[in-house]
Coordinates of C-alpha atoms in Angstrom, one line a residue:
M1 CA 14.9 -12.2 -35.3
P2 CA 11.4 -11.2 -34.5
P3 CA 8.8 -13.9 -35.1
T4 CA 6.9 -11.6 -37.4
T5 CA 9.8 -11.6 -40.0
A6 CA 11.1 -15.2 -39.5
H7 CA 9.0 -16.5 -42.4
L8 CA 10.6 -13.9 -44.7
R9 CA 14.0 -15.5 -44.5
A10 CA 15.2 -17.6 -47.4
P11 CA 15.3 -21.3 -46.8
G12 CA 18.8 -22.6 -46.0
T13 CA 20.0 -19.3 -44.5
D14 CA 20.4 -20.6 -41.0
G15 CA 21.5 -24.1 -41.8
P16 CA 21.4 -27.1 -39.5
G17 CA 22.3 -27.2 -35.8
L18 CA 25.8 -27.1 -34.3
P19 CA 26.2 -30.9 -34.0
A20 CA 25.6 -31.4 -37.7
R21 CA 27.9 -28.5 -38.7
A22 CA 30.6 -29.9 -36.4
G23 CA 30.2 -33.4 -37.8
V24 CA 30.5 -32.2 -41.4
L25 CA 33.5 -30.0 -40.7
G26 CA 35.0 -32.9 -38.7
A27 CA 34.6 -35.1 -41.7
A28 CA 36.4 -32.5 -43.9
S29 CA 39.4 -32.7 -41.5
L30 CA 39.8 -36.4 -42.3
T31 CA 40.3 -36.0 -46.1
L32 CA 43.4 -34.1 -47.0
M33 CA 46.0 -36.3 -45.2
A34 CA 44.1 -39.6 -45.2
G35 CA 46.5 -41.4 -47.5
A36 CA 49.6 -40.0 -45.8
L37 CA 48.8 -41.0 -42.2
I38 CA 50.7 -44.3 -42.6
A39 CA 53.8 -42.6 -44.0
P40 CA 55.7 -42.7 -40.7
A41 CA 55.0 -46.4 -40.5
L42 CA 56.3 -47.4 -43.9
P43 CA 59.8 -48.5 -42.8
A44 CA 58.4 -50.7 -40.2
M45 CA 55.8 -52.1 -42.6
S46 CA 58.6 -52.9 -45.1
A47 CA 60.5 -54.8 -42.4
S48 CA 57.4 -56.7 -41.4
F49 CA 56.4 -57.8 -44.9
G50 CA 60.0 -58.5 -46.0
A51 CA 62.8 -56.5 -47.7
D52 CA 61.5 -57.4 -51.2
S53 CA 58.2 -55.7 -50.5
E54 CA 59.5 -52.1 -50.0
T55 CA 58.2 -50.9 -53.4
T56 CA 54.9 -52.6 -53.0
V57 CA 54.5 -51.2 -49.5
R58 CA 54.9 -47.7 -50.9
L59 CA 51.9 -48.4 -53.1
A60 CA 49.8 -48.1 -50.0
L61 CA 50.3 -44.4 -50.2
T62 CA 49.9 -43.9 -54.0
I63 CA 46.9 -46.2 -54.5
T64 CA 44.8 -44.2 -52.1
S65 CA 45.5 -40.9 -54.0
L66 CA 44.7 -42.6 -57.3
T67 CA 41.3 -43.9 -56.1
I68 CA 40.4 -40.5 -54.5
A69 CA 40.6 -39.1 -58.0
V70 CA 38.4 -41.8 -59.3
G71 CA 35.9 -41.8 -56.4
A72 CA 35.2 -38.0 -56.2
P73 CA 33.4 -37.7 -59.6
L74 CA 31.6 -41.0 -59.1
A75 CA 30.4 -39.8 -55.8
G76 CA 29.0 -36.7 -57.4
L77 CA 26.7 -38.9 -59.6
V78 CA 25.5 -40.8 -56.5
V79 CA 24.9 -37.5 -54.6
D80 CA 22.5 -36.4 -57.4
R81 CA 20.5 -39.5 -57.0
A82 CA 20.7 -40.5 -53.3
G83 CA 21.4 -37.2 -51.6
A84 CA 24.5 -35.7 -50.0
R85 CA 23.7 -36.8 -46.5
S86 CA 23.2 -40.4 -47.4
V87 CA 26.4 -40.5 -49.3
L88 CA 28.4 -38.8 -46.5
V89 CA 27.1 -41.2 -43.8
T90 CA 27.9 -44.2 -45.9
A91 CA 31.3 -42.9 -47.0
L92 CA 32.3 -42.2 -43.4
A93 CA 31.4 -45.8 -42.4
L94 CA 33.4 -47.1 -45.3
Y95 CA 36.2 -44.7 -44.3
A96 CA 36.4 -46.1 -40.8
A97 CA 36.1 -49.7 -41.9
S98 CA 38.7 -49.6 -44.6
G99 CA 41.1 -47.3 -42.8
T100 CA 41.3 -49.4 -39.6
A101 CA 41.6 -52.6 -41.7
G102 CA 45.4 -52.2 -41.3
L103 CA 45.0 -53.2 -37.7
Y104 CA 44.2 -56.8 -38.6
V105 CA 44.9 -57.7 -42.2
T106 CA 47.9 -60.0 -42.6
G107 CA 48.6 -59.9 -46.3
L108 CA 50.0 -57.1 -48.4
P109 CA 47.5 -57.5 -51.3
Q110 CA 44.6 -57.3 -48.8
L111 CA 46.1 -54.2 -47.3
L112 CA 46.5 -52.5 -50.7
A113 CA 42.8 -53.4 -51.5
T114 CA 41.6 -51.7 -48.3
R115 CA 43.7 -48.7 -49.1
A116 CA 42.1 -48.5 -52.5
V117 CA 38.6 -48.6 -50.9
L118 CA 39.8 -45.9 -48.4
G119 CA 40.5 -43.6 -51.4
L120 CA 37.0 -44.1 -52.8
A121 CA 35.6 -43.2 -49.4
V122 CA 37.7 -40.1 -49.1
G123 CA 36.6 -38.9 -52.5
A124 CA 33.0 -39.5 -51.6
V125 CA 33.4 -37.7 -48.2
T126 CA 34.9 -34.6 -49.9
T127 CA 32.2 -34.4 -52.5
A128 CA 29.4 -34.9 -50.0
V129 CA 30.7 -32.3 -47.6
T130 CA 30.9 -29.7 -50.4
A131 CA 27.4 -30.6 -51.6
L132 CA 25.9 -30.3 -48.1
L133 CA 27.5 -27.0 -47.4
T134 CA 26.4 -25.5 -50.6
T135 CA 22.8 -26.7 -49.9
W136 CA 22.7 -25.5 -46.3
F137 CA 24.0 -22.0 -46.9
T138 CA 23.7 -19.2 -49.4
G139 CA 25.6 -16.1 -50.2
G140 CA 28.4 -15.0 -47.9
R141 CA 27.7 -17.8 -45.4
R142 CA 28.2 -20.4 -48.1
A143 CA 31.5 -18.9 -49.0
A144 CA 32.5 -18.8 -45.3
Y145 CA 31.7 -22.4 -44.7
L146 CA 33.4 -23.6 -47.9
G147 CA 36.5 -21.7 -46.5
Y148 CA 36.0 -23.5 -43.2
Q149 CA 36.0 -26.8 -45.1
Q150 CA 39.4 -26.1 -46.5
A151 CA 40.7 -24.8 -43.2
F152 CA 39.6 -27.9 -41.3
A153 CA 41.0 -30.2 -44.0
S154 CA 44.4 -28.5 -43.5
L155 CA 44.1 -28.5 -39.8
G156 CA 43.4 -32.3 -39.8
G157 CA 46.7 -32.8 -41.6
V158 CA 48.6 -30.6 -39.2
V159 CA 47.2 -32.5 -36.2
L160 CA 46.9 -36.0 -37.4
L161 CA 50.2 -36.5 -39.3
P162 CA 52.4 -35.7 -36.3
L163 CA 50.2 -37.8 -34.1
A164 CA 50.6 -40.7 -36.6
G165 CA 54.4 -40.3 -36.3
I166 CA 54.2 -40.6 -32.5
L167 CA 51.9 -43.7 -32.8
A168 CA 54.2 -45.3 -35.3
G169 CA 56.8 -45.6 -32.6
A170 CA 54.6 -48.1 -30.8
G171 CA 54.2 -50.3 -33.9
W172 CA 53.4 -49.9 -37.6
R173 CA 49.8 -50.9 -37.1
T174 CA 49.0 -48.3 -34.4
P175 CA 48.5 -45.3 -36.8
F176 CA 45.6 -47.1 -38.4
W177 CA 43.6 -46.3 -35.2
L178 CA 43.4 -42.7 -36.4
Y179 CA 40.9 -43.7 -39.1
A180 CA 38.4 -44.5 -36.4
A181 CA 37.9 -40.8 -35.9
A182 CA 35.4 -41.0 -38.7
A183 CA 32.9 -42.8 -36.4
P184 CA 32.0 -39.7 -34.3
S185 CA 31.6 -37.5 -37.4
R186 CA 29.3 -40.1 -38.8
C187 CA 27.2 -40.1 -35.7
S188 CA 26.8 -36.3 -35.9
C189 CA 26.1 -36.3 -39.6
S190 CA 23.4 -39.0 -39.3
G191 CA 21.0 -36.4 -37.9
S192 CA 21.9 -33.6 -40.2
P193 CA 19.2 -32.5 -42.7
G194 CA 19.7 -33.4 -46.3
P195 CA 19.1 -31.3 -49.3
A196 CA 15.5 -30.0 -49.6
R197 CA 13.9 -31.4 -52.7
S198 CA 11.3 -29.3 -54.3
R199 CA 8.0 -30.9 -55.2
P200 CA 6.1 -29.8 -58.2
G201 CA 2.8 -28.2 -57.3
P202 CA -0.2 -27.0 -59.2
T203 CA 0.5 -23.9 -61.2
T204 CA -2.0 -21.1 -61.4
T205 CA -2.0 -18.3 -63.9
P206 CA -2.4 -15.0 -62.2
P207 CA -5.4 -13.0 -63.5
S208 CA -4.6 -10.4 -66.0
P209 CA -5.4 -6.8 -65.0
P210 CA -8.6 -5.3 -66.4
R211 CA -8.2 -3.4 -69.6
H212 CA -9.9 0.0 -70.0
R213 CA -10.8 1.2 -73.4
A214 CA -9.7 4.7 -74.2
R215 CA -12.6 7.0 -75.0
P216 CA -12.2 8.8 -78.2
C217 CA -11.8 12.6 -78.0
G218 CA -11.8 15.5 -80.5
P219 CA -14.2 16.3 -83.3
R220 CA -14.8 12.7 -84.2
A221 CA -16.0 11.9 -80.7
S222 CA -18.5 14.7 -80.8
T223 CA -19.7 13.6 -84.3
S224 CA -20.1 10.0 -83.3
S225 CA -22.1 10.9 -80.2
R226 CA -24.8 12.7 -82.2

């Protein structure tokens, strides 16, 4: 675009740089199948924790979905106060920490607690990604990037779930390494611009146009001029 017209573009049209966009869309790819990544490892988990714990082990899947539904609206309130970028960076760190906790926790209650925290993080990531995309872009580009968000979320499930099945063959804890994929996205999102907040400035009233009095015409005008 010529520099003479660059200042005429609406703010938010171009959006951030490529690393920030890749980080946000990468974060979107970690949301849809976050709870189901450990599904291939459930039989081995049940055997590890004991035969009586099969029903409780299955809660590791459902509790994540439950807390996603709770975390998303709560994250929306936090986004309004703290900003979408701050929420996304924090949620990705929480995602990586709680998701990879299955690598070292030894008790089933502790594992369920970390899975509940993971659901809160997933809900926050989803909400923050949507908020950032709607802030960065307008019009057709906004609709396109919201479509990319859904596409990357589906693509993450297509790629990560089979990979989790392969890793589960090496041990039930191995699929938990996949949650560490949130770390690169967090690094990319850390430098992304947040929503621009408008600051109230002094308001000036534009001057009113001068008013011209209509000159009378006709017989009365000639009479009054005498």
